[in-house]
Amino acid sequence: MINSSNSRQRVLGGGVQHVLDYLRRMQAESPAFFYVVQGDNGSSNGNIFWADATARMNYHYFGDSIKLDTSYRANGCTVPFATFTGLNHHAQPVLFGCALLFNESEASLVWLLQTWLQAMSGKKPVSITTDTDNLIQMAVAHVLPETHHRLCKLSIFRETKEKLTHVCQTHPTFETEFMNCVNEAETIEEFESQWKSLLERYYLVDSEYLQSIYSACRHWVPVFMRETFFGDILSDEENDAENTFFNGYVDASTSIQLLIKHYEKALTIWHEKELKADLDSTNTTPVLKTPSPMEKQAANLYTRKVFMKFQEELVETLANPATKIDESETITTYHVAKFGEEHKAHTVRFNTVELTANCSCLMFEFSGIICRHVLSVFRAKNVLTLPSQYILKRWTRNAKTGSESTIEEHHLELPSNSQESLTMRHNSLRQEAIKFVEEGAKSILSYNVAVNALKEAAKKVASAKKKNSDKTLVINIVNGHNQGVDKGDIDQADSRQSKEEKEQKIRELTAELGRINQQSEVYRANLLAVLKDLEEEKLKLSVKVQNARLSLKE
């Protein structure tokens, strides 16, 4: 990694000031917007970190596993744009903060991680994935010594293809065999054996590059890390193609002047995708493939994307029977394997008292989704529904609800006065509306209560808006005059004012009234957007209720 602060500053020019102006404006609008400039002395020469209120809130829900992406270096980007991301309950990328790294020294990377941790209220993640850079590894060890550190496997795959181009061109099968060796090994012994065989077969035993990545294999080869939660439920192809937050928005051609525009566009698009996924999970019913009560339970609990992954595991139990091999007082041990692949059997230990099971594949520990092997044992033991300890809240529809949603309120309290962020209140209302719809749809009785509550709420919001507008106007006019309202006092004061002073005061009051009217229109537009969303949800609920009534008549 090269310390290229000065050269980058020269190339980026005044665009950095544009970014700083944007960050200052955002912080003025919202106290929960966090940004820091390293060694801030009023200049624009230091590294910059920022995280908006949504990023900080999302980290509370989904900050168990994060990724620090500094791929701008490998991708030849002019703008040194680094990001902290994770996965939300739909397995979509979610942003936890951004940085501009003009200086890439170890001290600067330590500063970045410490600043990010400060923005996240000091809550450390279970795991972090980064590029293979040595300075990043040292910074992570310094700031997050208890966090499990993984090196990005996809980056190593790409780097291997570049370093061993001659081998890939001469032997077209090498790349596939290399990835299979890494991805498909189910035990450490199997990986070790396949690695040795691969290097011997392609005469690469003396390759210094392969020796170097092998020495770090415990930090990037999956079989070594399956006891740690990383939330990986997507394939490598899905991760590579879909799961980069700024993929398609910020690339090598993005200038510093356009960075904020593309940054905001990505925020908007992913916010819309999350809302759509929320509605799809709530308002549509997936096709069930088995008569299992457990499948129906999972369909009602999980988001759609996660349910599809669970369903895949459940269906596979039909081809993976459980065979009992040992039994003690409370623990029964099973081998579970696919028909014809008994040599690849996994071992499941089932506690008959606590209804808990541990599998040698460690899929639940790694991804938070229960594996086919444990599910097969549950079938054999007639466990008809998922025990609560196997339902990770972060993968459910209600990941953002419940007692934990108080989210560090002293840090992220929503603004209450008219000068602060409208966007935060708008987004918060949309999220609360979705929760309201979910509860209101559960029965006809709750639906009727919800509809009446919406009508009453709409009246109260309209009344509050009118009172607030009138109150603001009166306060500003009174403050503007700095006088009482007694007619005699006003006449007496007016007699002492020149015509020019009166006209100046009229102009000031007119301008103030214009500003208030403009502000009221902004509030009105945001309120109408929220009410429109609520009306659309109400219409959908009406259709569902009518369908339910028709079904009952039939």
Coordinates of C-alpha atoms in Angstrom, one line a residue:
M1 CA 0.0 0.0 0.0
I2 CA 1.4 3.4 -1.0
N3 CA 1.0 6.6 1.0
S4 CA -0.1 8.9 -1.8
S5 CA -2.0 11.6 0.0
N6 CA -0.4 14.6 -1.7
S7 CA -0.6 13.2 -5.2
R8 CA -4.2 12.2 -4.8
Q9 CA -5.1 15.6 -3.4
R10 CA -3.6 17.2 -6.5
V11 CA -5.5 15.0 -8.8
L12 CA -8.8 15.4 -7.0
G13 CA -8.4 19.1 -6.6
G14 CA -11.4 21.1 -5.2
G15 CA -13.7 18.1 -5.4
V16 CA -12.7 17.2 -1.8
Q17 CA -14.1 20.5 -0.6
H18 CA -17.4 19.7 -2.4
V19 CA -17.6 16.5 -0.3
L20 CA -16.8 18.3 2.9
D21 CA -19.4 20.9 2.2
Y22 CA -22.0 18.1 1.7
L23 CA -21.0 16.4 5.0
R24 CA -21.2 19.7 6.9
R25 CA -24.7 20.4 5.4
M26 CA -25.9 16.9 6.3
Q27 CA -24.7 17.2 9.9
A28 CA -26.4 20.5 10.2
E29 CA -29.6 18.9 9.1
S30 CA -29.3 15.9 11.3
P31 CA -27.5 15.6 14.6
A32 CA -27.3 11.8 14.1
F33 CA -25.2 12.3 10.9
F34 CA -21.6 11.5 11.9
Y35 CA -18.5 12.6 10.1
V36 CA -14.8 13.2 11.0
V37 CA -11.7 14.4 9.2
Q38 CA -8.5 13.0 10.4
G39 CA -6.3 15.7 12.0
D40 CA -9.0 18.2 11.2
N41 CA -7.4 21.7 11.1
G42 CA -9.9 23.3 8.7
S43 CA -8.1 21.9 5.6
S44 CA -9.2 19.1 3.3
N45 CA -6.0 17.1 3.4
G46 CA -6.9 14.4 5.9
N47 CA -8.8 11.1 5.6
I48 CA -12.6 11.5 5.8
F49 CA -15.1 9.2 7.4
W50 CA -18.9 9.5 7.5
A51 CA -22.0 7.5 8.4
D52 CA -25.6 8.7 8.3
A53 CA -28.3 7.9 10.8
T54 CA -29.7 5.0 8.7
A55 CA -26.2 3.4 8.5
R56 CA -25.8 3.6 12.3
M57 CA -29.3 2.2 12.9
N58 CA -28.8 -0.6 10.5
Y59 CA -25.5 -1.6 12.2
H60 CA -27.5 -2.1 15.4
Y61 CA -29.6 -4.7 13.7
F62 CA -27.2 -6.3 11.2
G63 CA -23.7 -5.4 12.5
D64 CA -22.8 -9.0 13.5
S65 CA -20.6 -9.5 10.4
I66 CA -19.1 -6.6 8.4
K67 CA -16.9 -6.1 5.3
L68 CA -14.3 -3.3 4.9
D69 CA -14.0 -2.9 1.1
T70 CA -10.9 -1.1 -0.1
S71 CA -11.1 -2.6 -3.6
Y72 CA -10.7 0.9 -5.2
R73 CA -7.0 0.2 -5.2
A74 CA -7.2 -3.0 -7.2
N75 CA -9.8 -1.5 -9.5
G76 CA -7.7 1.5 -10.5
C77 CA -10.2 4.1 -9.1
T78 CA -9.0 7.7 -8.9
V79 CA -11.2 8.3 -5.9
P80 CA -10.0 6.4 -2.8
F81 CA -13.5 5.4 -1.7
A82 CA -13.7 2.7 1.0
T83 CA -16.9 1.3 2.6
F84 CA -18.1 -0.6 5.6
T85 CA -21.0 -2.9 4.6
G86 CA -22.9 -6.0 5.8
L87 CA -26.1 -8.0 5.0
N88 CA -29.6 -7.1 6.0
H89 CA -32.5 -9.6 6.7
H90 CA -33.1 -10.0 3.0
A91 CA -29.4 -10.8 2.4
Q92 CA -29.1 -7.5 0.6
P93 CA -26.0 -5.3 1.1
V94 CA -26.4 -2.6 3.8
L95 CA -24.1 0.3 4.4
F96 CA -22.4 1.0 7.7
G97 CA -20.2 3.9 6.7
C98 CA -17.9 5.4 4.0
A99 CA -14.4 6.9 3.9
L100 CA -12.0 8.7 1.6
L101 CA -8.5 7.4 2.3
F102 CA -6.0 9.9 0.9
N103 CA -3.4 8.5 3.3
E104 CA -3.1 4.7 3.6
S105 CA -0.5 4.3 6.4
E106 CA -1.1 1.9 9.2
A107 CA -1.8 4.8 11.6
S108 CA -4.5 6.1 9.2
L109 CA -6.1 2.7 8.9
V110 CA -6.1 2.4 12.7
W111 CA -7.7 5.8 12.9
L112 CA -10.4 4.7 10.3
L113 CA -11.4 1.6 12.3
Q114 CA -11.4 3.5 15.6
T115 CA -13.5 6.3 14.1
W116 CA -15.9 3.9 12.6
L117 CA -16.3 2.0 15.9
Q118 CA -16.9 5.3 17.6
A119 CA -19.7 6.1 15.2
M120 CA -21.2 2.6 15.9
S121 CA -21.3 3.4 19.6
G122 CA -18.4 1.1 20.4
K123 CA -20.3 -2.1 19.5
K124 CA -17.8 -4.5 18.0
P125 CA -18.8 -7.0 15.2
V126 CA -18.4 -10.8 15.5
S127 CA -16.5 -11.0 12.3
I128 CA -14.9 -8.8 9.7
T129 CA -13.8 -9.5 6.1
T130 CA -11.1 -7.4 4.4
D131 CA -8.7 -7.3 1.5
T132 CA -5.4 -9.2 2.0
D133 CA -3.3 -6.1 2.6
N134 CA -0.8 -6.5 5.5
L135 CA -1.4 -2.9 6.9
I136 CA -5.2 -3.6 7.1
Q137 CA -4.5 -6.9 8.9
M138 CA -2.4 -5.1 11.4
A139 CA -4.9 -2.3 11.9
V140 CA -7.7 -4.9 12.5
A141 CA -5.6 -6.8 15.0
H142 CA -4.9 -3.5 16.8
V143 CA -8.5 -2.1 17.0
L144 CA -10.6 -5.3 16.8
P145 CA -8.5 -8.0 18.5
E146 CA -11.5 -10.1 19.6
T147 CA -13.3 -9.9 16.2
H148 CA -12.7 -12.9 13.8
H149 CA -10.8 -11.6 10.8
R150 CA -11.4 -13.2 7.4
L151 CA -9.5 -12.3 4.2
C152 CA -11.7 -11.9 1.1
K153 CA -11.8 -15.2 -0.7
L154 CA -13.1 -13.7 -4.0
S155 CA -10.2 -11.2 -4.0
I156 CA -7.7 -14.1 -3.5
F157 CA -9.4 -16.0 -6.4
R158 CA -8.9 -13.0 -8.7
E159 CA -5.4 -12.4 -7.5
T160 CA -4.5 -16.1 -8.1
K161 CA -5.8 -15.9 -11.7
E162 CA -3.6 -12.8 -12.3
K163 CA -0.5 -14.2 -10.6
L164 CA -0.8 -17.6 -12.4
T165 CA -2.0 -16.4 -15.7
H166 CA 0.4 -18.7 -17.5
V167 CA -0.9 -21.8 -15.6
C168 CA -4.5 -20.9 -16.3
Q169 CA -3.8 -20.4 -20.0
T170 CA -1.8 -23.6 -20.3
H171 CA -4.2 -25.7 -18.2
P172 CA -7.8 -24.5 -18.6
T173 CA -9.0 -26.8 -15.8
F174 CA -6.7 -25.4 -13.1
E175 CA -8.9 -22.5 -12.1
T176 CA -11.9 -24.6 -11.5
E177 CA -10.0 -27.3 -9.6
F178 CA -8.4 -24.6 -7.5
M179 CA -11.8 -23.1 -6.5
N180 CA -13.3 -26.6 -5.9
C181 CA -10.3 -27.4 -3.6
V182 CA -11.1 -24.3 -1.5
N183 CA -14.9 -24.3 -1.6
E184 CA -15.8 -28.0 -1.5
A185 CA -13.5 -29.4 1.2
E186 CA -15.7 -30.5 4.1
T187 CA -12.8 -31.3 6.5
I188 CA -9.4 -29.7 7.1
E189 CA -7.8 -33.1 6.2
E190 CA -9.7 -33.1 2.9
F191 CA -8.5 -29.6 2.1
E192 CA -4.9 -30.4 3.0
S193 CA -4.9 -33.5 0.8
Q194 CA -6.5 -31.8 -2.2
W195 CA -4.2 -28.8 -2.0
K196 CA -1.1 -31.0 -2.0
S197 CA -2.5 -33.1 -4.9
L198 CA -3.3 -29.9 -6.9
L199 CA 0.1 -28.4 -6.5
E200 CA 1.8 -31.7 -7.4
R201 CA -0.4 -32.3 -10.5
Y202 CA 0.3 -28.8 -11.9
Y203 CA 4.0 -28.7 -10.8
L204 CA 3.4 -25.7 -8.5
V205 CA 5.0 -27.0 -5.3
D206 CA 7.7 -24.3 -5.5
S207 CA 5.3 -21.4 -6.2
E208 CA 6.1 -18.7 -3.7
Y209 CA 2.7 -17.1 -4.3
L210 CA 0.8 -20.3 -3.5
Q211 CA 3.0 -20.9 -0.5
S212 CA 2.1 -17.4 0.8
I213 CA -1.7 -17.8 0.5
Y214 CA -1.5 -21.3 1.9
S215 CA 0.3 -19.9 5.0
A216 CA -2.8 -17.7 5.6
C217 CA -5.3 -20.4 4.7
R218 CA -6.9 -20.4 8.2
H219 CA -8.0 -16.8 7.5
W220 CA -9.7 -17.3 4.1
V221 CA -10.4 -21.0 3.4
P222 CA -14.1 -21.7 4.5
V223 CA -13.4 -25.1 6.2
F224 CA -11.2 -23.4 8.8
M225 CA -13.7 -20.7 9.7
R226 CA -17.1 -22.5 9.9
E227 CA -17.4 -22.1 13.7
T228 CA -17.7 -18.3 13.3
F229 CA -20.8 -16.4 12.1
F230 CA -20.2 -14.6 8.7
G231 CA -23.8 -14.6 7.5
D232 CA -22.9 -16.2 4.2
I233 CA -26.1 -17.6 2.6
L234 CA -25.3 -16.5 -0.9
S235 CA -23.2 -18.3 -3.5
D236 CA -19.9 -16.8 -4.6
E237 CA -21.5 -15.8 -7.9
E238 CA -24.3 -14.0 -6.1
N239 CA -21.9 -12.3 -3.7
D240 CA -19.7 -11.1 -6.5
A241 CA -22.4 -9.9 -8.8
E242 CA -25.1 -8.6 -6.5
N243 CA -23.7 -7.9 -3.1
T244 CA -21.5 -4.8 -3.5
F245 CA -23.4 -1.8 -2.2
F246 CA -22.0 0.6 -4.8
N247 CA -21.6 -1.8 -7.7
G248 CA -22.8 0.1 -10.8
Y249 CA -22.7 3.4 -9.0
V250 CA -19.1 4.1 -8.1
D251 CA -16.3 2.8 -10.3
A252 CA -13.0 3.7 -11.9
S253 CA -14.6 6.4 -14.0
T254 CA -16.3 8.1 -11.1
S255 CA -14.9 11.6 -10.3
I256 CA -14.8 13.2 -6.9
Q257 CA -17.2 15.8 -8.2
L258 CA -19.8 13.1 -9.0
L259 CA -19.1 10.8 -6.0
I260 CA -21.8 12.3 -3.7
K261 CA -24.4 12.2 -6.5
H262 CA -23.7 8.5 -7.1
Y263 CA -23.5 7.8 -3.4
E264 CA -27.0 9.3 -2.8
K265 CA -28.4 7.4 -5.8
A266 CA -27.1 4.1 -4.4
L267 CA -28.7 4.9 -1.0
T268 CA -32.0 5.6 -2.6
I269 CA -32.0 2.5 -4.8
W270 CA -31.1 0.1 -2.0
H271 CA -33.6 1.7 0.3
E272 CA -36.3 1.1 -2.3
K273 CA -35.2 -2.5 -2.8
E274 CA -35.4 -3.2 0.9
L275 CA -38.9 -1.7 1.1
K276 CA -40.0 -3.8 -1.8
A277 CA -38.5 -7.0 -0.2
D278 CA -40.3 -6.1 3.0
L279 CA -43.6 -5.8 1.2
D280 CA -43.0 -9.0 -0.8
S281 CA -42.2 -10.9 2.4
T282 CA -45.3 -9.6 4.2
N283 CA -48.0 -9.5 1.5
T284 CA -47.2 -12.6 -0.6
T285 CA -47.2 -16.3 0.3
P286 CA -44.4 -18.6 -0.9
V287 CA -45.2 -21.9 -2.5
L288 CA -44.7 -24.7 0.1
K289 CA -43.1 -27.9 -1.1
T290 CA -43.8 -30.2 1.8
P291 CA -46.7 -30.8 4.2
S292 CA -44.3 -30.0 7.1
P293 CA -45.6 -27.7 9.8
M294 CA -42.0 -26.5 10.1
E295 CA -42.0 -25.2 6.5
K296 CA -45.2 -23.3 7.1
Q297 CA -43.7 -21.9 10.4
A298 CA -40.5 -20.8 8.5
A299 CA -42.5 -19.2 5.7
N300 CA -44.3 -17.0 8.3
L301 CA -41.1 -16.1 10.1
Y302 CA -38.3 -15.6 7.6
T303 CA -37.9 -13.0 4.9
R304 CA -38.5 -14.4 1.4
K305 CA -34.9 -14.8 0.4
V306 CA -33.9 -16.5 3.7
F307 CA -37.0 -18.8 3.6
M308 CA -36.0 -20.0 0.1
K309 CA -32.6 -21.0 1.5
F310 CA -34.3 -22.8 4.5
Q311 CA -36.7 -24.5 2.1
E312 CA -33.9 -25.8 0.0
E313 CA -32.3 -27.4 3.1
L314 CA -35.7 -28.9 4.2
V315 CA -36.4 -30.5 0.9
E316 CA -32.9 -32.0 0.8
T317 CA -33.8 -34.0 4.0
L318 CA -35.8 -36.4 1.8
A319 CA -32.5 -37.5 0.1
N320 CA -30.4 -37.3 3.3
P321 CA -31.7 -39.9 5.8
A322 CA -30.5 -39.9 9.4
T323 CA -29.0 -43.2 10.7
K324 CA -28.6 -43.6 14.5
I325 CA -25.1 -44.8 15.4
D326 CA -24.9 -44.2 19.2
E327 CA -27.2 -43.4 22.1
S328 CA -26.5 -42.4 25.7
E329 CA -28.8 -41.0 28.4
T330 CA -29.6 -37.7 26.8
I331 CA -27.5 -37.6 23.6
T332 CA -28.2 -39.5 20.4
T333 CA -25.7 -39.5 17.6
Y334 CA -26.6 -39.8 13.9
H335 CA -24.8 -40.0 10.6
V336 CA -26.6 -38.1 7.9
A337 CA -25.6 -38.6 4.2
K338 CA -27.0 -38.4 0.8
F339 CA -28.0 -41.7 -0.8
G340 CA -24.8 -43.3 -2.4
E341 CA -22.5 -40.8 -0.6
E342 CA -22.2 -42.4 2.8
H343 CA -18.5 -41.7 2.8
K344 CA -19.4 -38.0 3.1
A345 CA -21.7 -38.5 6.1
H346 CA -22.0 -35.7 8.6
T347 CA -22.3 -36.3 12.3
V348 CA -25.3 -34.9 14.3
R349 CA -25.5 -35.0 18.1
F350 CA -29.1 -34.6 19.3
N351 CA -30.0 -33.7 22.9
T352 CA -33.4 -35.4 23.5
V353 CA -34.1 -33.3 26.6
E354 CA -33.3 -29.8 25.3
L355 CA -34.2 -30.5 21.7
T356 CA -30.9 -29.2 20.5
A357 CA -28.6 -30.6 17.8
N358 CA -25.0 -29.9 16.7
C359 CA -23.8 -30.8 13.2
S360 CA -20.2 -31.4 12.0
C361 CA -20.9 -29.2 9.0
L362 CA -21.4 -26.1 11.2
M363 CA -23.7 -24.5 8.7
F364 CA -25.9 -22.9 11.4
E365 CA -22.9 -21.4 13.2
F366 CA -21.5 -20.0 10.0
S367 CA -24.6 -18.7 8.3
G368 CA -27.5 -18.7 10.8
I369 CA -29.6 -21.1 8.7
I370 CA -30.1 -24.6 10.0
C371 CA -28.7 -27.4 7.8
R372 CA -30.4 -30.4 6.1
H373 CA -28.5 -32.8 8.4
V374 CA -30.0 -31.4 11.6
L375 CA -33.4 -31.1 9.9
S376 CA -33.2 -34.7 8.9
V377 CA -32.6 -35.7 12.6
F378 CA -35.6 -33.5 13.6
R379 CA -37.7 -35.5 11.1
A380 CA -36.5 -38.8 12.6
K381 CA -37.3 -37.5 16.1
N382 CA -40.6 -36.0 15.2
V383 CA -39.7 -32.5 16.0
L384 CA -42.4 -30.7 14.0
T385 CA -41.5 -27.0 14.5
L386 CA -38.2 -25.1 14.7
P387 CA -36.9 -24.7 18.2
S388 CA -36.6 -21.0 19.0
Q389 CA -32.8 -21.2 19.4
Y390 CA -32.5 -22.0 15.6
I391 CA -34.4 -18.9 14.5
L392 CA -31.9 -16.1 14.2
K393 CA -33.9 -12.8 14.5
R394 CA -31.6 -11.0 12.0
W395 CA -33.0 -13.2 9.2
T396 CA -36.7 -12.8 10.1
R397 CA -39.3 -10.3 8.9
N398 CA -39.3 -8.7 12.3
A399 CA -35.5 -8.1 12.4
K400 CA -36.1 -4.4 13.0
T401 CA -38.9 -4.7 15.6
G402 CA -39.2 -5.6 19.3
S403 CA -37.6 -4.2 22.5
E404 CA -34.2 -4.0 20.8
S405 CA -35.4 -1.3 18.4
T406 CA -34.6 1.5 20.9
I407 CA -31.2 1.7 19.2
E408 CA -29.0 3.8 21.3
E409 CA -31.6 6.5 21.5
H410 CA -29.2 9.0 23.2
H411 CA -27.0 8.7 20.1
L412 CA -29.6 8.5 17.3
E413 CA -32.6 10.4 18.6
L414 CA -34.7 11.6 15.7
P415 CA -34.8 15.4 15.2
S416 CA -37.8 17.2 16.5
N417 CA -37.5 20.8 15.2
S418 CA -38.2 22.2 11.8
Q419 CA -34.6 22.9 11.0
E420 CA -33.5 19.3 11.2
S421 CA -33.7 16.3 8.9
L422 CA -37.1 15.7 7.2
T423 CA -35.6 12.6 5.5
M424 CA -35.0 10.8 8.9
R425 CA -38.6 11.3 10.0
H426 CA -39.9 10.3 6.6
N427 CA -37.9 7.1 6.6
S428 CA -38.9 6.3 10.2
L429 CA -42.6 6.8 9.4
R430 CA -42.3 4.5 6.4
Q431 CA -40.7 1.8 8.6
E432 CA -43.3 2.2 11.3
A433 CA -46.1 2.0 8.7
I434 CA -44.8 -1.3 7.5
K435 CA -44.8 -2.7 11.0
F436 CA -48.4 -1.4 11.5
V437 CA -49.5 -3.1 8.3
E438 CA -48.0 -6.4 9.3
E439 CA -49.9 -6.4 12.6
G440 CA -53.1 -5.1 11.0
A441 CA -53.2 -7.9 8.4
K442 CA -53.2 -10.7 11.0
S443 CA -57.0 -10.9 11.4
I444 CA -60.2 -9.2 10.2
L445 CA -60.7 -7.7 13.7
S446 CA -57.1 -6.2 13.7
Y447 CA -57.6 -5.0 10.2
N448 CA -60.8 -3.0 11.1
V449 CA -59.0 -1.6 14.1
A450 CA -56.0 -0.6 11.9
V451 CA -58.1 1.1 9.2
N452 CA -60.0 3.2 11.8
A453 CA -56.7 4.1 13.5
L454 CA -55.3 5.2 10.2
K455 CA -58.3 7.5 9.6
E456 CA -58.0 9.0 13.1
A457 CA -54.2 9.4 12.7
A458 CA -54.6 11.2 9.4
K459 CA -57.0 13.7 11.0
K460 CA -54.6 14.3 14.0
V461 CA -51.6 14.8 11.7
A462 CA -53.5 17.3 9.6
S463 CA -54.6 19.2 12.7
A464 CA -51.1 19.1 14.2
K465 CA -49.7 20.4 10.9
K466 CA -52.1 23.4 10.8
K467 CA -51.5 24.3 14.5
N468 CA -47.7 24.1 14.0
S469 CA -47.8 26.3 10.9
D470 CA -50.0 28.9 12.6
K471 CA -47.9 28.8 15.8
T472 CA -44.7 29.2 13.8
L473 CA -46.1 32.2 11.9
V474 CA -47.3 34.0 15.0
I475 CA -44.0 33.4 16.9
N476 CA -41.9 34.6 14.0
I477 CA -44.0 37.7 13.5
V478 CA -44.0 38.6 17.2
N479 CA -40.2 38.0 17.4
G480 CA -39.7 40.0 14.2
H481 CA -41.4 43.0 15.7
N482 CA -40.1 42.4 19.2
Q483 CA -43.2 44.3 20.4
G484 CA -46.5 43.6 22.1
V485 CA -49.7 43.5 20.2
D486 CA -51.5 46.3 21.9
K487 CA -52.9 48.6 19.1
G488 CA -51.9 51.8 20.9
D489 CA -48.3 50.6 21.3
I490 CA -48.1 49.7 17.6
D491 CA -49.5 53.1 16.5
Q492 CA -47.1 54.9 18.8
A493 CA -44.1 52.9 17.5
D494 CA -45.2 53.4 13.9
S495 CA -45.4 57.2 14.4
R496 CA -41.7 57.1 15.3
Q497 CA -40.7 55.0 12.3
S498 CA -39.8 56.5 9.0
K499 CA -41.5 55.3 5.8
E500 CA -38.3 53.5 4.7
E501 CA -38.1 51.6 8.0
K502 CA -41.7 50.5 7.7
E503 CA -41.2 49.3 4.2
Q504 CA -38.0 47.5 5.2
K505 CA -39.9 45.7 8.0
I506 CA -42.7 44.8 5.6
R507 CA -40.1 43.3 3.2
E508 CA -38.5 41.3 6.0
L509 CA -41.9 39.9 7.3
T510 CA -42.9 39.1 3.7
A511 CA -39.7 37.2 3.1
E512 CA -40.1 35.3 6.5
L513 CA -43.7 34.4 5.5
G514 CA -42.4 33.1 2.2
R515 CA -39.9 30.9 3.9
I516 CA -42.5 29.5 6.3
N517 CA -44.9 28.8 3.4
Q518 CA -42.1 27.0 1.5
Q519 CA -41.2 25.0 4.6
S520 CA -44.9 24.0 5.0
E521 CA -45.0 22.8 1.4
V522 CA -42.0 20.5 2.1
Y523 CA -43.7 19.1 5.2
R524 CA -46.9 18.6 3.2
A525 CA -45.2 16.8 0.4
N526 CA -43.5 14.4 2.7
L527 CA -46.7 13.8 4.7
L528 CA -48.6 13.1 1.5
A529 CA -46.0 10.6 0.4
V530 CA -46.3 8.7 3.7
L531 CA -50.1 8.8 3.6
K532 CA -50.1 7.6 0.0
D533 CA -48.0 4.6 1.1
L534 CA -50.5 3.9 3.9
E535 CA -53.4 4.1 1.5
E536 CA -51.8 1.7 -0.9
E537 CA -51.2 -0.8 1.9
K538 CA -54.8 -0.2 3.1
L539 CA -56.1 -1.1 -0.4
K540 CA -54.0 -4.2 -0.5
L541 CA -55.3 -5.3 2.9
S542 CA -58.9 -4.6 1.7
V543 CA -58.4 -7.0 -1.2
K544 CA -56.9 -9.7 1.1
V545 CA -59.8 -9.3 3.5
Q546 CA -62.4 -9.6 0.7
N547 CA -60.6 -12.7 -0.6
A548 CA -60.6 -14.2 2.9
R549 CA -64.3 -13.6 3.3
L550 CA -65.0 -15.2 -0.1
S551 CA -62.9 -18.2 1.0
L552 CA -65.0 -18.5 4.2
K553 CA -68.2 -18.4 2.2
E554 CA -67.0 -21.2 -0.1

